[in-house]
Coordinates of C-alpha atoms in Angstrom, one line a residue:
Y19 CA 0.1 0.0 0.0
T20 CA 2.7 2.5 1.1
Y21 CA 4.5 1.6 -2.3
V22 CA 1.3 2.4 -4.3
I23 CA 0.9 5.7 -2.6
T24 CA 4.7 6.7 -3.3
T25 CA 4.6 5.9 -6.7
E26 CA 1.0 7.9 -7.3
R27 CA 2.6 10.9 -5.3
S28 CA 5.9 10.7 -7.3
Q29 CA 3.9 10.3 -10.8
E30 CA 1.8 13.4 -9.6
A31 CA 4.8 15.5 -8.7
N32 CA 6.4 14.8 -12.0
I33 CA 3.2 16.0 -14.0
F34 CA 3.0 19.0 -11.6
N35 CA 6.8 19.8 -12.5
M36 CA 6.2 19.3 -16.2
L37 CA 3.2 21.6 -16.2
Y38 CA 4.9 24.2 -14.0
T39 CA 7.7 24.1 -16.3
E40 CA 5.7 24.5 -19.4
Y41 CA 4.0 27.5 -17.8
S42 CA 7.3 29.3 -17.6
Q43 CA 8.4 28.4 -21.1
P44 CA 9.3 31.3 -23.5
Q45 CA 6.5 30.5 -25.8
M46 CA 3.9 30.6 -22.9
L47 CA 5.4 33.9 -21.5
D48 CA 5.6 35.6 -25.0
S49 CA 2.0 34.3 -25.9
I50 CA 0.7 36.4 -22.7
D51 CA 3.0 39.4 -23.2
L52 CA 1.5 39.7 -26.9
V53 CA -1.9 39.6 -25.9
E54 CA -1.4 42.0 -22.9
D55 CA 0.8 44.3 -25.1
L56 CA -2.4 44.6 -27.5
R57 CA -4.8 45.3 -24.7
E58 CA -2.4 48.2 -23.5
R59 CA -2.0 49.7 -27.0
V60 CA -5.4 49.7 -27.8
G61 CA -7.3 49.6 -24.4
A62 CA -9.3 47.0 -22.5
E63 CA -12.6 47.9 -24.4
R64 CA -11.2 47.4 -27.9
Y65 CA -8.7 44.6 -27.6
A66 CA -11.0 41.7 -28.4
Y67 CA -12.3 43.3 -31.3
E68 CA -9.1 44.3 -32.6
Y69 CA -7.5 40.9 -32.1
F70 CA -10.7 39.5 -34.2
S71 CA -10.0 42.1 -37.1
L72 CA -6.5 41.6 -37.2
K73 CA -7.1 37.8 -37.3
M74 CA -10.0 37.9 -40.0
N75 CA -7.8 40.1 -42.1
N76 CA -5.1 37.6 -42.1
T77 CA -2.2 39.8 -40.7
K78 CA 0.8 38.4 -39.3
E79 CA -0.2 40.3 -35.9
G80 CA -3.6 38.6 -36.4
K81 CA -2.1 35.2 -36.8
D82 CA 0.4 35.7 -34.1
L83 CA -2.2 36.5 -31.6
D84 CA -4.5 33.8 -32.4
H85 CA -1.5 31.5 -31.9
A86 CA -0.9 33.1 -28.7
R87 CA -4.7 32.7 -27.6
R88 CA -4.5 28.8 -28.6
C89 CA -1.4 28.5 -26.7
V90 CA -2.5 29.9 -23.6
V91 CA -6.1 28.4 -23.6
R92 CA -4.9 25.0 -24.4
W93 CA -2.4 25.0 -21.7
Y94 CA -5.4 26.0 -19.1
S95 CA -7.6 23.4 -20.9
K96 CA -5.2 20.6 -20.4
L97 CA -4.5 21.5 -16.8
Q98 CA -8.4 21.4 -16.2
L99 CA -8.3 18.1 -17.9
L100 CA -5.4 16.5 -15.6
Y101 CA -7.3 18.1 -12.8
K102 CA -10.9 16.3 -13.7
K103 CA -9.0 13.1 -14.4
Q104 CA -7.1 13.4 -11.1
H105 CA -3.7 12.6 -12.7
I106 CA -3.0 15.6 -10.3
R107 CA -5.2 16.5 -7.3
W108 CA -6.7 19.8 -6.9
E109 CA -6.4 19.6 -3.2
R110 CA -2.8 19.2 -3.3
Y111 CA -1.7 21.7 -6.1
G112 CA -4.7 23.9 -6.9
D113 CA -3.5 26.8 -4.8
V114 CA -0.4 27.0 -6.8
L115 CA -1.1 25.7 -10.4
P116 CA -2.3 27.7 -11.9
G117 CA -3.4 29.7 -8.6
A118 CA -6.1 32.1 -8.0
N119 CA -4.5 35.0 -9.2
A120 CA -3.1 33.5 -12.4
A121 CA -6.5 32.1 -13.0
Q122 CA -8.1 35.4 -12.6
F123 CA -5.8 36.9 -15.0
F124 CA -6.4 34.1 -17.6
V125 CA -10.1 34.8 -17.1
D126 CA -9.8 38.5 -17.5
M127 CA -7.3 38.6 -20.2
F128 CA -8.3 35.4 -22.6
E129 CA -12.1 35.0 -22.2
P130 CA -13.0 38.4 -24.1
L131 CA -10.8 36.8 -27.0
M132 CA -12.4 33.6 -26.9
I133 CA -15.8 35.1 -26.9
V134 CA -15.4 37.4 -30.0
D135 CA -13.7 34.9 -31.7
R136 CA -16.4 32.1 -31.0
V137 CA -19.1 34.6 -31.4
G138 CA -17.7 36.3 -34.8
L139 CA -17.1 32.4 -36.2
N140 CA -20.6 30.9 -35.1
R141 CA -18.9 28.4 -32.9
Q142 CA -19.6 27.2 -29.6
L143 CA -18.0 28.8 -26.2
S144 CA -15.3 27.1 -24.4
P145 CA -16.4 25.8 -20.9
V146 CA -12.8 26.4 -19.5
F147 CA -13.2 29.8 -18.2
E148 CA -16.4 28.8 -16.2
W149 CA -14.5 25.8 -14.6
Y150 CA -11.7 28.2 -13.3
I151 CA -14.5 30.8 -12.1
S152 CA -16.2 28.1 -10.2
Q153 CA -13.0 26.3 -8.8
Y154 CA -11.4 29.6 -7.6
G155 CA -14.8 31.5 -6.9
L156 CA -13.4 34.0 -9.4
R157 CA -15.4 37.0 -10.8
P158 CA -16.3 36.8 -14.2
S159 CA -14.3 38.8 -16.8
G160 CA -17.8 40.8 -17.4
F161 CA -17.3 41.0 -21.0
R162 CA -20.3 41.4 -23.0
V163 CA -19.9 41.0 -26.8
N164 CA -21.1 43.8 -29.0
Q165 CA -22.6 41.5 -31.6
S166 CA -22.9 44.5 -34.4
R167 CA -19.1 45.2 -33.7
V168 CA -18.5 41.6 -34.7
N169 CA -20.6 41.6 -37.6
A170 CA -19.1 44.9 -38.9
I171 CA -15.6 43.1 -38.7
G172 CA -17.0 40.1 -40.5
D173 CA -18.7 42.2 -43.2
E174 CA -15.5 44.3 -43.4
T175 CA -13.2 41.1 -44.1
G176 CA -16.0 39.3 -46.2
I177 CA -15.2 36.2 -44.4
R178 CA -18.1 34.1 -43.0
K179 CA -16.9 30.7 -42.1
S180 CA -19.0 27.7 -41.2
K181 CA -18.4 25.6 -37.9
A182 CA -17.6 22.7 -40.0
A183 CA -14.9 24.4 -41.6
M184 CA -13.3 25.5 -38.6
P185 CA -10.7 23.1 -36.6
N186 CA -11.5 22.7 -33.1
D187 CA -9.5 24.7 -30.5

């Protein structure tokens, strides 16, 4: 019994170490910085729409921002999955991985991007943000999409993509 517990905890510690290391990698940090820089440059009220416009106009910055969004959201989604499947235990690591402050930052910074992206492409919203809000008792981002602004970007770019044509992320 002791051997099983020791092996389980050792595996869990290895997974924690891998995830913690991934979060500290330059790609992850650069992704967060890129989105944060856009928000600082154009303002909190405009950055989600600016992101979507840049993405839909196929600019390099838009592509880079979309990759950044995907990188961060996928890491948080992977972490959520590992907690749900109990490969790592919330009661042992939830307070530090990602931690309430990092989770609140994730919700505040990335949920508006996801909402505008998904509404603009007529795709289903990701539940990952709600999970972190619930786990930590966080406040929601409070972002409310302006459908006419999203539609104007779609009209401006002439791009209307169907759900079936889009990869999942």
